[in-house]
Structure formats: C-alpha cells, structure tokens
CSV table of C-alpha atoms and ligand atoms in Angstrom, one decimal:
chain,number,residue,atom,x,y,z
A,1,UNK,CA,-11.1,-20.8,14.8
A,2,UNK,CA,-11.1,-17.4,13.4
A,3,UNK,CA,-13.5,-16.3,10.6
A,4,UNK,CA,-14.2,-13.3,8.4
A,5,UNK,CA,-14.9,-10.3,10.5
A,6,UNK,CA,-17.9,-8.5,9.3
A,7,UNK,CA,-17.8,-5.8,11.9
A,8,UNK,CA,-15.0,-3.8,10.3
A,9,UNK,CA,-16.3,-0.5,8.8
A,10,UNK,CA,-14.5,0.0,5.5
A,11,UNK,CA,-16.0,3.3,4.5
A,12,UNK,CA,-18.9,5.6,5.6
A,13,UNK,CA,-20.3,8.9,4.7
A,14,UNK,CA,-23.3,10.9,3.4
A,15,UNK,CA,-24.5,10.2,-0.1
A,16,UNK,CA,-27.7,11.1,-1.9
A,17,UNK,CA,-29.8,8.1,-3.1
A,18,UNK,CA,-32.7,7.8,-5.5
A,19,UNK,CA,-35.8,6.2,-3.9
A,20,UNK,CA,-37.0,2.9,-5.4
A,21,UNK,CA,-40.7,3.9,-5.4
A,22,UNK,CA,-41.1,7.7,-5.5
A,23,UNK,CA,-37.8,8.3,-7.3
A,24,UNK,CA,-37.0,11.2,-5.1
A,25,UNK,CA,-33.4,12.0,-4.0
A,26,UNK,CA,-32.7,11.7,-0.3
A,27,UNK,CA,-29.6,12.2,1.7
A,28,UNK,CA,-28.6,9.0,3.5
A,29,UNK,CA,-25.8,7.8,5.7
A,30,UNK,CA,-24.0,4.9,3.9
A,31,UNK,CA,-21.7,2.4,5.6
A,32,UNK,CA,-19.7,-0.4,3.9
A,33,UNK,CA,-19.2,-3.1,6.4
A,34,UNK,CA,-18.2,-6.7,5.7
A,35,UNK,CA,-19.8,-7.6,2.4
A,36,UNK,CA,-22.7,-5.1,2.7
A,37,UNK,CA,-23.3,-1.5,2.0
A,38,UNK,CA,-26.0,-0.3,4.5
A,39,UNK,CA,-27.9,3.0,4.3
A,40,UNK,CA,-29.5,4.8,7.2
A,41,UNK,CA,-31.8,7.7,7.6
A,42,UNK,CA,-29.4,9.5,10.0
A,43,UNK,CA,-25.7,9.0,10.9
A,44,UNK,CA,-26.3,7.7,14.4
A,45,UNK,CA,-29.2,5.4,13.5
A,46,UNK,CA,-28.9,1.7,14.5
A,47,UNK,CA,-31.3,0.1,12.1
A,48,UNK,CA,-30.6,0.6,8.4
A,49,UNK,CA,-33.3,1.5,5.9
A,50,UNK,CA,-31.7,-1.0,3.5
A,51,UNK,CA,-28.7,-3.1,2.6
A,52,UNK,CA,-26.9,-3.5,-0.7
A,53,UNK,CA,-25.1,-6.8,-1.0
A,54,UNK,CA,-21.5,-6.3,-2.3
A,55,UNK,CA,-20.9,-9.9,-3.4
A,56,UNK,CA,-20.7,-12.0,-6.5
A,57,UNK,CA,-22.5,-10.4,-9.4
A,58,UNK,CA,-22.9,-6.8,-8.0
A,59,UNK,CA,-21.2,-4.1,-10.1
A,60,UNK,CA,-20.6,-0.4,-9.7
A,61,UNK,CA,-19.9,2.3,-12.2
A,62,UNK,CA,-20.4,5.9,-13.1
A,63,UNK,CA,-24.1,6.6,-13.9
A,64,UNK,CA,-23.8,8.2,-17.3
A,65,UNK,CA,-27.5,8.8,-17.9
A,66,UNK,CA,-28.3,10.6,-14.6
A,67,UNK,CA,-28.4,14.4,-14.9
A,68,UNK,CA,-27.6,15.0,-11.3
A,69,UNK,CA,-23.9,15.5,-10.6
A,70,UNK,CA,-21.4,12.9,-9.4
A,71,UNK,CA,-23.8,9.9,-9.5
A,72,UNK,CA,-22.9,6.2,-9.7
A,73,UNK,CA,-25.0,3.1,-10.0
A,74,UNK,CA,-24.7,-0.1,-8.1
A,75,UNK,CA,-26.4,-2.9,-9.9
A,76,UNK,CA,-27.5,-6.0,-8.0
A,77,UNK,CA,-28.7,-8.4,-10.7
A,78,UNK,CA,-32.1,-9.9,-9.9
A,79,UNK,CA,-32.7,-7.2,-7.2
A,80,UNK,CA,-32.4,-3.6,-8.4
A,81,UNK,CA,-30.1,-0.9,-9.6
A,82,UNK,CA,-29.3,1.8,-7.0
A,83,UNK,CA,-28.6,5.3,-8.1
A,84,UNK,CA,-26.4,7.2,-5.7
A,85,UNK,CA,-24.6,10.5,-5.8
A,86,UNK,CA,-21.4,11.6,-4.1
A,87,UNK,CA,-20.5,15.0,-2.9
A,88,UNK,CA,-17.8,15.5,-5.6
A,89,UNK,CA,-16.2,13.7,-8.5
A,90,UNK,CA,-13.5,12.6,-6.2
A,91,UNK,CA,-15.9,11.4,-3.6
A,92,UNK,CA,-17.8,9.4,-6.2
A,93,UNK,CA,-14.5,7.8,-7.4
A,94,UNK,CA,-13.6,6.8,-3.9
A,95,UNK,CA,-17.0,5.1,-3.3
A,96,UNK,CA,-16.8,3.2,-6.6
A,97,UNK,CA,-13.3,2.0,-5.9
A,98,UNK,CA,-14.2,0.9,-2.4
A,99,UNK,CA,-17.3,-0.9,-3.6
A,100,UNK,CA,-15.4,-2.7,-6.3
A,101,UNK,CA,-12.6,-3.8,-4.1
A,102,UNK,CA,-15.1,-5.1,-1.5
A,103,UNK,CA,-16.8,-7.1,-4.2
A,104,UNK,CA,-13.4,-8.5,-5.3
A,105,UNK,CA,-12.5,-9.4,-1.8
A,106,UNK,CA,-15.8,-11.3,-1.2
A,107,UNK,CA,-15.4,-13.2,-4.4
A,108,UNK,CA,-12.0,-14.7,-3.4
A,109,UNK,CA,-11.8,-18.4,-3.3
A,110,UNK,CA,-10.7,-20.2,0.0
A,111,UNK,CA,-7.0,-20.7,0.1
A,112,UNK,CA,-4.5,-21.9,2.8
A,113,UNK,CA,-0.8,-22.5,3.2
A,114,UNK,CA,-1.3,-26.0,2.0
A,115,UNK,CA,-2.1,-24.7,-1.5
A,116,UNK,CA,1.5,-23.4,-2.0
A,117,UNK,CA,5.0,-24.9,-2.4
A,118,UNK,CA,7.7,-22.8,-0.8
A,119,UNK,CA,10.6,-22.2,-3.2
A,120,UNK,CA,13.0,-19.8,-1.4
A,121,UNK,CA,13.4,-16.9,0.9
A,122,UNK,CA,13.5,-13.4,-0.7
A,123,UNK,CA,13.8,-11.1,2.3
A,124,UNK,CA,13.5,-10.9,6.0
A,125,UNK,CA,12.5,-8.1,8.5
A,126,UNK,CA,11.8,-7.7,12.2
A,127,UNK,CA,8.3,-9.1,11.9
A,128,UNK,CA,8.7,-12.0,9.5
A,129,UNK,CA,9.9,-12.8,6.0
A,130,UNK,CA,9.0,-12.8,2.3
A,131,UNK,CA,9.3,-16.1,0.5
A,132,UNK,CA,8.9,-17.1,-3.1
A,133,UNK,CA,6.0,-19.6,-3.3
A,134,UNK,CA,4.2,-21.4,-6.2
A,135,UNK,CA,0.5,-22.2,-6.1
A,136,UNK,CA,0.2,-25.9,-6.5
A,137,UNK,CA,-3.0,-26.0,-8.7
A,138,UNK,CA,-1.9,-23.5,-11.5
A,139,UNK,CA,1.9,-23.1,-11.0
A,140,UNK,CA,1.7,-19.3,-10.5
A,141,UNK,CA,4.5,-17.7,-8.5
A,142,UNK,CA,3.7,-15.3,-5.7
A,143,UNK,CA,5.6,-13.6,-2.9
A,144,UNK,CA,4.3,-14.8,0.5
A,145,UNK,CA,4.8,-12.4,3.4
A,146,UNK,CA,4.5,-14.1,6.7
A,147,UNK,CA,4.4,-12.2,9.9
A,148,UNK,CA,4.9,-13.5,13.4
A,149,UNK,CA,1.9,-12.6,15.5
A,150,UNK,CA,4.0,-12.6,18.6
A,151,UNK,CA,6.5,-10.1,17.4
A,152,UNK,CA,3.7,-7.9,16.0
A,153,UNK,CA,1.8,-7.9,19.2
A,154,UNK,CA,4.9,-7.1,21.3
A,155,UNK,CA,5.7,-4.1,19.1
A,156,UNK,CA,2.0,-3.0,19.0
A,157,UNK,CA,2.0,-3.5,15.2
A,158,UNK,CA,-1.2,-5.6,15.2
A,159,UNK,CA,-3.6,-2.9,14.2
A,160,UNK,CA,-1.2,-1.6,11.7
A,161,UNK,CA,-0.9,-5.0,10.0
A,162,UNK,CA,-4.7,-5.4,9.9
A,163,UNK,CA,-4.9,-2.0,8.3
A,164,UNK,CA,-2.2,-3.0,5.9
A,165,UNK,CA,-4.3,-5.9,4.8
A,166,UNK,CA,-7.2,-3.7,4.1
A,167,UNK,CA,-5.1,-1.2,2.2
A,168,UNK,CA,-3.7,-4.0,0.0
A,169,UNK,CA,-7.2,-5.4,-0.5
A,170,UNK,CA,-8.6,-2.2,-1.7
A,171,UNK,CA,-5.7,-1.2,-4.0
A,172,UNK,CA,-5.3,-2.3,-7.6
A,173,UNK,CA,-2.8,-0.3,-9.6
A,174,UNK,CA,-0.1,-1.1,-12.1
A,175,UNK,CA,2.6,0.2,-9.8
A,176,UNK,CA,1.4,-1.4,-6.6
A,177,UNK,CA,1.9,-5.0,-5.5
A,178,UNK,CA,-1.5,-6.6,-5.2
A,179,UNK,CA,-2.7,-8.8,-2.4
A,180,UNK,CA,-4.2,-12.0,-3.8
A,181,UNK,CA,-5.0,-14.0,-0.7
A,182,UNK,CA,-4.5,-13.8,3.1
A,183,UNK,CA,-4.9,-16.4,5.8
A,184,UNK,CA,-3.4,-17.2,9.2
A,185,UNK,CA,-2.1,-20.0,11.5
A,186,UNK,CA,-1.9,-19.9,15.2
A,187,UNK,CA,1.4,-18.2,15.1
A,188,UNK,CA,1.5,-16.3,11.8
A,189,UNK,CA,-0.3,-14.1,9.4
A,190,UNK,CA,0.2,-14.8,5.7
A,191,UNK,CA,-0.2,-12.5,2.7
A,192,UNK,CA,0.1,-13.8,-0.8
A,193,UNK,CA,1.3,-10.9,-3.0
A,194,UNK,CA,2.4,-10.3,-6.6
A,195,UNK,CA,6.0,-11.6,-7.1
A,196,UNK,CA,8.2,-8.9,-8.5
A,197,UNK,CA,11.2,-10.9,-9.7
A,198,UNK,CA,13.5,-7.9,-10.5
A,199,UNK,CA,14.2,-7.5,-6.7
A,200,UNK,CA,14.4,-4.3,-4.6
A,201,UNK,CA,15.6,-1.0,-6.0
A,202,UNK,CA,17.8,-0.9,-2.9
A,203,UNK,CA,19.6,-4.0,-4.2
A,204,UNK,CA,20.2,-2.4,-7.6
A,205,UNK,CA,21.2,1.0,-6.3
A,206,UNK,CA,23.8,-0.5,-3.9
A,207,UNK,CA,25.2,-2.5,-6.8
A,208,UNK,CA,25.3,0.3,-9.3
A,209,UNK,CA,26.1,3.3,-7.0
A,210,UNK,CA,23.6,5.7,-8.6
A,211,UNK,CA,21.0,5.7,-11.4
A,212,UNK,CA,20.9,7.8,-14.6
A,213,UNK,CA,18.5,10.8,-14.6
A,214,UNK,CA,16.4,9.1,-17.3
A,215,UNK,CA,16.0,6.1,-15.1
A,216,UNK,CA,15.2,8.1,-12.0
A,217,UNK,CA,12.6,10.2,-13.9
A,218,UNK,CA,10.6,7.1,-14.9
A,219,UNK,CA,10.8,5.5,-11.5
A,220,UNK,CA,9.7,8.8,-9.9
A,221,UNK,CA,6.8,9.2,-12.4
A,222,UNK,CA,5.5,5.7,-11.7
A,223,UNK,CA,5.8,6.3,-7.9
A,224,UNK,CA,3.9,9.6,-8.3
A,225,UNK,CA,1.0,7.8,-10.0
A,226,UNK,CA,0.9,5.1,-7.3
A,227,UNK,CA,1.0,7.6,-4.5
A,228,UNK,CA,-1.7,9.7,-6.3
A,229,UNK,CA,-3.9,6.6,-6.4
A,230,UNK,CA,-3.4,5.8,-2.8
A,231,UNK,CA,-4.1,9.4,-1.8
A,232,UNK,CA,-7.3,9.2,-3.7
A,233,UNK,CA,-8.3,6.2,-1.6
A,234,UNK,CA,-7.4,8.4,1.5
A,235,UNK,CA,-4.4,6.3,2.2
A,236,UNK,CA,-1.1,7.9,3.2
A,237,UNK,CA,1.7,5.4,2.4
A,238,UNK,CA,4.1,6.9,5.0
A,239,UNK,CA,6.9,4.3,4.4
A,240,UNK,CA,8.2,5.1,1.0
A,241,UNK,CA,11.8,3.9,0.8
A,242,UNK,CA,14.2,2.1,-1.5
A,243,UNK,CA,13.6,-1.3,0.1
A,244,UNK,CA,9.8,-1.0,-0.6
A,245,UNK,CA,10.2,-0.4,-4.3
A,246,UNK,CA,10.5,-3.5,-6.4
A,247,UNK,CA,11.2,-4.1,-10.0
A,248,UNK,CA,9.1,-6.3,-12.2
A,249,UNK,CA,10.8,-8.3,-15.0
A,250,UNK,CA,9.8,-5.6,-17.5
A,251,UNK,CA,11.8,-3.0,-15.6
A,252,UNK,CA,8.7,-1.1,-14.2
A,253,UNK,CA,8.3,-0.6,-10.5
A,254,UNK,CA,5.9,-2.1,-8.0
A,255,UNK,CA,5.6,-0.6,-4.5
A,256,UNK,CA,5.1,-3.1,-1.7
A,257,UNK,CA,4.9,-3.3,2.1
A,258,UNK,CA,1.9,-1.1,2.9
A,259,UNK,CA,2.9,-0.1,6.4
A,260,UNK,CA,4.7,-3.1,7.8
A,261,UNK,CA,6.4,-0.5,10.0
A,262,UNK,CA,3.9,2.3,9.4
A,263,UNK,CA,4.1,3.8,12.8
A,264,UNK,CA,7.8,4.2,13.0
A,265,UNK,CA,7.6,6.0,16.2
A,266,UNK,CA,6.4,3.9,19.2
A,267,UNK,CA,5.8,5.0,22.7
A,268,UNK,CA,7.6,3.3,25.5
A,269,UNK,CA,6.3,2.8,29.1
A,270,UNK,CA,7.9,5.9,30.5
A,271,UNK,CA,6.4,8.1,27.8
A,272,UNK,CA,9.5,8.4,25.7
A,273,UNK,CA,9.3,7.9,21.9
A,274,UNK,CA,11.5,5.6,20.0
A,275,UNK,CA,12.0,5.4,16.3
A,276,UNK,CA,11.9,1.9,14.8
A,277,UNK,CA,13.3,1.3,11.4
A,278,UNK,CA,15.1,3.9,9.4
A,279,UNK,CA,14.0,7.5,9.7
A,280,UNK,CA,16.1,8.6,6.7
A,281,UNK,CA,12.9,9.1,4.6
A,282,UNK,CA,10.8,10.6,7.3
A,283,UNK,CA,9.4,14.1,6.9
A,284,UNK,CA,10.2,16.6,9.6
A,285,UNK,CA,6.6,16.7,10.8
A,286,UNK,CA,6.6,12.9,11.3
A,287,UNK,CA,9.8,13.2,13.4
A,288,UNK,CA,8.3,16.0,15.4
A,289,UNK,CA,4.9,14.2,15.7
A,290,UNK,CA,3.0,17.3,14.9
A,291,UNK,CA,0.4,15.5,12.7
A,292,UNK,CA,1.0,14.4,9.2
A,293,UNK,CA,-0.8,14.4,5.9
A,294,UNK,CA,-0.4,13.2,2.4
A,295,UNK,CA,2.5,15.5,1.9
A,296,UNK,CA,4.8,13.2,4.0
A,297,UNK,CA,4.8,10.9,1.0
A,298,UNK,CA,6.0,13.8,-1.3
A,299,UNK,CA,8.8,14.5,1.1
A,300,UNK,CA,9.9,10.8,1.0
A,301,UNK,CA,9.7,10.9,-2.8
A,302,UNK,CA,12.2,13.8,-2.7
A,303,UNK,CA,14.6,11.8,-0.5
A,304,UNK,CA,14.3,8.8,-2.7
A,305,UNK,CA,14.9,10.8,-5.9
A,306,UNK,CA,17.9,12.4,-4.4
A,307,UNK,CA,19.3,9.0,-3.2
A,308,UNK,CA,18.8,7.5,-6.6
A,309,UNK,CA,20.6,10.3,-8.4
A,310,UNK,CA,23.4,10.9,-5.9
A,311,UNK,CA,23.8,7.4,-4.4
A,312,UNK,CA,23.4,8.7,-0.8
A,313,UNK,CA,20.4,10.2,0.9
A,314,UNK,CA,20.3,14.0,1.4
A,315,UNK,CA,20.4,13.7,5.2
A,316,UNK,CA,22.4,11.0,6.7
A,317,UNK,CA,24.2,9.9,9.9
A,318,UNK,CA,24.7,6.6,11.7
A,319,UNK,CA,23.8,8.5,14.9
A,320,UNK,CA,20.0,8.8,15.2
A,321,UNK,CA,20.1,12.1,17.0
A,322,UNK,CA,22.4,13.6,14.4
A,323,UNK,CA,20.2,12.3,11.7
A,324,UNK,CA,17.2,13.8,13.3
A,325,UNK,CA,18.9,17.2,13.5
A,326,UNK,CA,20.0,17.0,9.9
A,327,UNK,CA,16.5,16.2,8.7
A,328,UNK,CA,15.1,19.1,10.7
A,329,UNK,CA,17.8,21.7,10.0
A,330,UNK,CA,20.6,20.8,7.6
A,331,UNK,CA,20.6,22.9,4.4
A,332,UNK,CA,20.0,20.8,1.3
A,333,UNK,CA,23.1,20.5,-0.9
A,334,UNK,CA,23.5,18.8,-4.3
A,335,UNK,CA,26.6,17.5,-6.0
A,336,UNK,CA,27.2,19.4,-9.3
A,337,UNK,CA,26.1,16.6,-11.6
A,338,UNK,CA,22.5,16.6,-10.5
A,339,UNK,CA,20.5,18.1,-13.4
A,340,UNK,CA,18.8,21.4,-12.9
A,341,UNK,CA,15.2,20.3,-13.3
A,342,UNK,CA,15.7,17.3,-11.0
A,343,UNK,CA,17.3,19.6,-8.5
A,344,UNK,CA,14.4,22.1,-8.6
A,345,UNK,CA,11.8,19.4,-8.1
A,346,UNK,CA,13.7,17.7,-5.2
A,347,UNK,CA,14.1,21.1,-3.5
A,348,UNK,CA,10.3,21.7,-3.7
A,349,UNK,CA,9.6,18.2,-2.4
A,350,UNK,CA,12.0,18.7,0.5
A,351,UNK,CA,10.5,21.9,1.8
A,352,UNK,CA,10.3,21.4,5.5
A,353,UNK,CA,7.1,23.2,6.1
A,354,UNK,CA,4.5,20.6,4.9
A,355,UNK,CA,2.0,23.4,3.9
A,356,UNK,CA,4.5,24.9,1.5
A,357,UNK,CA,5.8,21.6,0.1
A,358,UNK,CA,4.9,20.8,-3.5
A,359,UNK,CA,1.9,18.4,-3.5
A,360,UNK,CA,0.5,19.7,-0.3
A,361,UNK,CA,-2.6,21.5,-1.8
A,362,UNK,CA,-5.9,19.8,-2.5
A,363,UNK,CA,-4.6,19.2,-6.0
A,364,UNK,CA,-2.1,16.7,-4.4
A,365,UNK,CA,0.0,15.2,-7.3
A,366,UNK,CA,-1.0,17.7,-10.0
A,367,UNK,CA,1.6,20.4,-9.5
A,368,UNK,CA,4.3,17.6,-9.2
A,369,UNK,CA,3.1,16.1,-12.5
A,370,UNK,CA,3.2,19.5,-14.1
A,371,UNK,CA,6.7,20.2,-13.0
A,372,UNK,CA,9.1,20.8,-16.0
A,373,UNK,CA,11.1,17.7,-14.9
A,374,UNK,CA,8.3,15.5,-16.1
A,375,UNK,CA,7.4,17.7,-19.1
A,376,UNK,CA,8.7,14.9,-21.5
A,377,UNK,CA,6.1,12.5,-20.2
A,378,UNK,CA,2.6,11.8,-21.4
A,379,UNK,CA,1.1,10.6,-18.1
A,380,UNK,CA,-1.4,8.3,-19.8
A,381,UNK,CA,1.5,6.5,-21.4
A,382,UNK,CA,3.4,6.3,-18.1
A,383,UNK,CA,0.2,4.7,-16.5
A,384,UNK,CA,-0.1,2.2,-19.4
A,385,UNK,CA,3.6,1.2,-19.1
A,386,UNK,CA,4.2,2.5,-22.6
A,387,UNK,CA,7.4,4.3,-21.6
A,388,UNK,CA,10.2,1.8,-22.1
A,389,UNK,CA,12.5,1.5,-19.0
A,390,UNK,CA,16.2,2.0,-19.8
A,391,UNK,CA,17.1,-0.8,-17.4
A,392,UNK,CA,15.6,-4.3,-17.4
A,393,UNK,CA,16.6,-6.7,-14.7
A,394,UNK,CA,18.4,-9.8,-15.9
A,395,UNK,CA,16.2,-12.8,-15.2
A,396,UNK,CA,17.0,-16.2,-16.7
A,397,UNK,CA,13.8,-17.9,-15.6
A,398,UNK,CA,10.9,-17.2,-13.4
A,399,UNK,CA,12.5,-18.7,-10.3
A,400,UNK,CA,15.8,-16.9,-10.9
A,401,UNK,CA,16.4,-15.1,-7.6
A,402,UNK,CA,19.7,-13.6,-8.4
A,403,UNK,CA,18.2,-10.1,-8.1
A,404,UNK,CA,17.6,-10.7,-4.4
A,405,UNK,CA,20.1,-10.4,-1.6
A,406,UNK,CA,22.1,-13.6,-1.1
A,407,UNK,CA,21.9,-13.0,2.6
A,408,UNK,CA,18.3,-14.2,2.4
A,409,UNK,CA,18.2,-16.4,-0.7
A,410,UNK,CA,20.8,-18.9,0.7
A,411,UNK,CA,18.3,-19.8,3.5
A,412,UNK,CA,16.0,-22.7,3.0
A,413,UNK,CA,12.5,-21.6,2.1
A,414,UNK,CA,10.6,-23.1,5.0
A,415,UNK,CA,8.0,-22.0,7.4
A,416,UNK,CA,10.1,-21.7,10.6
A,417,UNK,CA,8.7,-22.3,14.1
A,418,UNK,CA,8.0,-19.2,16.2
A,419,UNK,CA,9.2,-18.4,19.6
A,420,UNK,CA,6.7,-20.2,21.8
A,421,UNK,CA,7.4,-18.2,24.9
A,422,UNK,CA,6.4,-15.1,23.0
A,423,UNK,CA,3.2,-16.6,21.5
A,424,UNK,CA,1.9,-17.8,24.9
A,425,UNK,CA,1.2,-14.2,25.9
A,426,UNK,CA,-0.6,-13.1,22.8
A,427,UNK,CA,-4.4,-13.2,22.4
A,428,UNK,CA,-5.6,-14.7,19.2
A,429,UNK,CA,-8.6,-12.3,19.4
A,430,UNK,CA,-6.3,-9.5,18.2
A,431,UNK,CA,-6.1,-11.1,14.8
A,432,UNK,CA,-9.8,-11.6,14.2
A,433,UNK,CA,-10.6,-10.0,10.9
A,434,UNK,CA,-7.3,-10.8,9.2
A,435,UNK,CA,-8.5,-13.8,7.3
A,436,UNK,CA,-10.6,-12.9,4.4
A,437,UNK,CA,-10.5,-16.3,2.7
A,438,UNK,CA,-9.4,-19.2,4.7
A,439,UNK,CA,-7.3,-19.7,7.8
A,440,UNK,CA,-4.8,-22.5,8.3
A,441,UNK,CA,-5.7,-23.3,11.9
A,442,UNK,CA,-5.0,-27.0,12.5
A,443,UNK,CA,-2.1,-27.2,10.1
A,444,UNK,CA,0.0,-28.5,13.0
A,445,UNK,CA,3.0,-30.1,11.3
A,446,UNK,CA,3.3,-27.3,8.7
A,447,UNK,CA,4.0,-24.9,11.5
A,448,UNK,CA,6.8,-26.9,12.8
A,449,UNK,CA,9.0,-27.6,9.9
A,450,UNK,CA,12.2,-26.6,11.6
B,1,ADE,N1,6.2,-9.0,-3.6
B,1,ADE,C1,6.0,-8.4,-2.4
B,1,ADE,N2,7.1,-8.3,-1.7
B,1,ADE,C2,8.1,-8.8,-2.5
B,1,ADE,C3,9.4,-9.0,-2.3
B,1,ADE,N3,10.1,-8.6,-1.2
B,1,ADE,N4,10.1,-9.5,-3.3
B,1,ADE,C4,9.5,-9.9,-4.5
B,1,ADE,N5,8.2,-9.8,-4.7
B,1,ADE,C5,7.5,-9.2,-3.7
C-alpha cells in the first residue's frame, strides 16, 4: 500500500527570519518537505531549529508592514506568525507560491477511481490515455489522465511523471490546466485535471488549415503569460506543441501535459540517443543536448506561432535526420501573407543561439510582451480573459465531445487492463510519492474491465 511521501523536497534555500523572542533577523536554511517548512541554522544541518506546518489554516502573503525588503508572513493560527524575507522580489514570490500550493495540496480530500464515472475517451498516447469523467458526488466533469506504470518504467519516464505531478500541483494559472486529484492503482497512475471541452488546438488547426493573425496573437499572448508564470516557478515547460494546447468553451487556451514526454531524448544501452515524440518544436540546443534553459520554451512558441499562421511548421520533414538538420541549419522562410510584426517576433523567437534569442535574458518574458506585435494588448486584460476570442468552439452540451478526434472518442471509456507481462518486472517502489490524496490499491475488478 503506498502512502503520501513526505521525503520529497519541494523547495529549499536561504531566507532571513525574524526571531520569536529577540526579534532579530537571522539567515536560515529553509526546506519545504512534505507538509512542513523546516528551518535550519546551516545548510547541511540535520536537526531543524523549527518547523512551520503547511496544512489546513496556515496562510502566506506579502508582509506589507515590515520595512525590510522582500518579506512575507506565514501565519499559523493558534501558533504564531513568522516573518521571513527573500533575497529578491522574485524569490519572495516563488516562496509564497510554493507555500500556498503545498497548503492546497495538503488540504485535498481523499479521492479514488471509484468516485468517478467514465464517460468517454478524449485522447491516447504512448503512456496512457485521457478520458472524460464525471465526479459522482457533485456531477463535475474532469479529464482523467491515466498512465501505465509499466510503459513509463520501461521508457524511464517514471521520474518525469512524478515531477509532472508536482508541477501540476504547484501551478494555478488561468491558462494552465489544474490538477485536482491524483491517485494510483497497481498498474496505473491517475491524474484528475480540468476538462477543456474545446479540444486540442491541433484538432482545430488541421480542420481549418491556418488561423487568422488576430486569433494567433491572442493564443500567443495567453501562452506567454502561462510560460512566464511557470518560469517564475523555475519550471521549464519544454514540451510546448499544438497537441498540448487545449481550448476552453469560452475560446481561451489551457496548456496541459506537463512533461508527459519531457525528456524527448532517451539514451539507449549502447550510448546512442533516440528522440521520442516529435522534435518539430525542439530548440537546437535541446537537439544538440548542450544544456537548456527557459529560452527553449520561447523557441517552441516561435514554432507554434509560425505553424498557426502558415499551417505548417517552419522546419519539417518525415525523415528525422533531415528534420534535425533543418532545425539546426535551414534559413527561416515565410510565405508573403505573414504580417510584418508577427514575422519579426517569430524571427526573434527562432534565433538559434539561445543566448541571443528574445526572452533569454533575466527579464524572461518582458521583451516579448513589449514587442510591437503585442502592442494592442493590455496584459492585465489578457490575464483576466477580458480580450474576447474571435473563435469560440461549438459545444452543444458539457458532454459534447465533437471537438475531439473521433479516432479516440469512438472508443469505449473504460479502464483497460494493462499488459501483465510488462507489469511483472516493475517495482511499485518507484511510484511512492505519487499519491497525494488516496490510492486505489485493492480496486481489483475496476482494473479488469476489459
Ligand atoms: N484536460 C487535460 N487534458 C485534456 C484533454 N486532452 N482534453 C480535454 N481536457 C483535458
């Protein structure tokens, strides 16, 4: 039986904390682990000086009344209020976000597969599938992503999936799919996510050929805000592509799939590297494996914008090796109908040298947001979804799945049985830490529906 893993370190670093008795400010090493925020005198210390519980009623916010710079307060009702200062405004924001998301996670109710009715299949990938499900007690619809542990373990994606869960857990943003619950059975990991019933942008682009400049501009702006937020949390998304961008019923985007296939390059036994998934959106430095940074996401945004405006990606070939070469070397060309400002921004996003690419500086998204292409936008309004999308998906009712590929939706929405020969070789230990609410061990029959 697997339980919540408290050993995973979520965040750590030096902060300055105000003493409870003498009110002096002291530099301390802070670690958020499980549901606690520990503080130590020194980085390598084993015994903490104290522990702040990040559960139930604890709250965190900017400390408005503290003169010292970049301070925040963590209030534990009935215990005390801690005053703590980060090294910069950005550092403070990251700590507050992480504390709040840890509190959210520890307050989640226990949930298992039995709490959902499966309605239909929405999509399928190498590692599992996405199904539309309805929560039995309140009728809410969610997208349930189930991943075969066996397939994940074989492809060494286990760590990645666990990381994905943490990313989802920490993230709350209008343009990112949220993770509501996660649990596991012997064979599978399950994630209960926001259901975006407008389907994938991939589906709409293939149907319509290309999108108008107006439409691309709003999608790109919303993606910029989502990436900016992830980057502030120190997360590089790395897998930005049409298939991972969904539409809500209001026509705004939601990015999903935090790293299902994050490490697209895997090492084989003989030391050769293979690319899994499509490398179309991969930045040159990812292909060359020379280390990557947040700017790989800005490259992918450039590819995506180009594909939405033109109908085809800027570098393309069925042959992997040719595609590689094109991404690394082929001069960027535009059809004549791509508007000048869009063209200029895409050119700057597709600069091969990551250090020269727009968005690569410490300012991250700022130069992109200030590019003349986006001059018509008030970014606050974009964030608040106050810019009306020119396209709204046609949705007759909440369970209308006509915006999803029929290849999947014609399947029955059931929890299929895994390949037993594969599962026999996989250690359950690898999945400790996945469940943050409840697991579904012992569901027996539910795991053998077909
Ligand atoms: N939420 C997360 N993934 C989804 C998908 N593929 N379709 C609809 N909603 C989702």
